[in-house]
Amino acid sequence: MNETRDRILDVAVEVLGEDPDAGVGEIASAAGVVRRTVYGHFPSRLDLIRALTERAVTEMSAMFAEVNASAAAPDAMWVAVVARIWPVAHRYRVLLALRRGEYGAAIHGLLGPVDEFLADLVQQGQDSDVFARHLSAGVLSQVAYGAVFAIADNDLSNETGARAAMITSLLMLGVPEPRAIALAGNQP
Amino acid sequence: MNETRDRILDVAVEVLGEDPDAGVGEIASAAGVVRRTVYGHFPSRLDLIRALTERAVTEMSAMFAEVNASAAAPDAMWVAVVARIWPVAHRYRVLLALRRGEYGAAIHGLLGPVDEFLADLVQQGQDSDVFARHLSAGVLSQVAYGAVFAIADNDLSNETGARAAMITSLLMLGVPEPRAIALAGNQP
DNA sequence: GATTCGTTGCACATGAGTGTGCAACAATGG
DNA sequence: CCATTGTTGCACACTCATGTGCAACGAATC
């Protein structure tokens, strides 16, 4: 039965979001299960976190593929990405915390595809003069979606928050304010 | 003799910057001292971190007072702040990590003055229509200087990095690109 | 030379988290 | 009814960081 396993993963992302150093015991309790059961599904705490991250990355990669298929302009694609990430951004903020911390190195690799896609998107934007070049595509993409998650963390995650996250990230990508506001107006 | 005590604090900010969960033992070794000695100066690990934070806040507050005395425009003051923070931004990135993690609540209070100053600065900028209002002054200031520290962390902390951090943070504050570039040109 | 002060090197207690082993138990389905 | 499978509830060993106690040691000071 994968039901329990799935519930553990669901709850783990939540608990670890609250406290990235939460123990297996806390996760188990929150999932309404005993610590021993968690070890039945995941040999070690690291395996749990790995499975958790892989799951999130898979989800996001699918979303990226969808957005990529739209073949829109880079800034419009960025807005589409933020719009789709936003509802679960607060949930997945743990990914940002996980790459620092104890298992940082192990997790960093799993997040590779996500980093790549965003860096590519920013690169395309820079190549077509839609995004600015104050920073390299790699760093700029990291900082920009770092800002999105930071806003999701500080602001209440409501509708106006999504707009604010879009506009703020677009601005720091070098998109002029009028166009940023226009793009944030019509979310797909 | 405060010489040892100071060295411990110096080294602690560095070691904790590498790994916010570093133990007292690691800090002691890095300071060329025995674990027991650290406890001689700081009753508990929390006391160490508190002293460390207080020291950093004191330093930054003095800098803020200086910048504030210049009575320049908010965007120019922001540039001045980033210019002065930059040389030690990589060193003080631990402060961003410390408010999450175990002692987050205890540290958060100490950082109050810093948050206040920056929020006030952004608020002034918004009041005088120099900064945009996609976000409240409190959140916007947090996200903006979060971006500065993120850039200091990812980019090599060189001269061009400082410019990039200024421009990026100014952009997300809503400063138009031409003015942002102009402001970043002449660092005091 | 005696004293003070900071440092050192242990030993020790404590607490918390990890991971394992094993027996019992409930539900599911052949 | 029986067998499989997942869960539970211990007990246990292990590691690791924290914090304390105490004797000894070295250097500077009186």
mmCIF file of C-alpha atoms (C1' of nucleotides) in Angstrom, chain B residues 1 4 32-37 41, chain C residues 5-13:
data_model
loop_
_atom_site.group_PDB
_atom_site.id
_atom_site.type_symbol
_atom_site.label_atom_id
_atom_site.label_comp_id
_atom_site.label_asym_id
_atom_site.label_seq_id
_atom_site.Cartn_x
_atom_site.Cartn_y
_atom_site.Cartn_z
ATOM 1 C CA MET B 1 42.093 39.237 27.998
ATOM 2 C CA THR B 4 40.686 35.261 22.657
ATOM 3 C CA GLY B 32 42.789 27.485 17.643
ATOM 4 C CA VAL B 33 41.331 26.925 21.034
ATOM 5 C CA VAL B 34 39.765 24.107 23.034
ATOM 6 C CA ARG B 35 36.040 23.630 23.342
ATOM 7 C CA ARG B 36 36.215 24.181 27.076
ATOM 8 C CA THR B 37 37.672 27.638 26.541
ATOM 9 C CA HIS B 41 33.625 32.986 27.554
ATOM 10 C "C1'" DC C 5 43.986 34.677 35.278
ATOM 11 C "C1'" DG C 6 43.168 32.378 31.169
ATOM 12 C "C1'" DT C 7 43.838 28.173 29.092
ATOM 13 C "C1'" DT C 8 44.098 23.240 28.747
ATOM 14 C "C1'" DG C 9 42.896 18.323 29.061
ATOM 15 C "C1'" DC C 10 40.390 15.259 30.691
ATOM 16 C "C1'" DA C 11 36.040 12.881 32.636
ATOM 17 C "C1'" DC C 12 31.424 12.863 33.071
ATOM 18 C "C1'" DA C 13 26.393 13.428 32.817
#
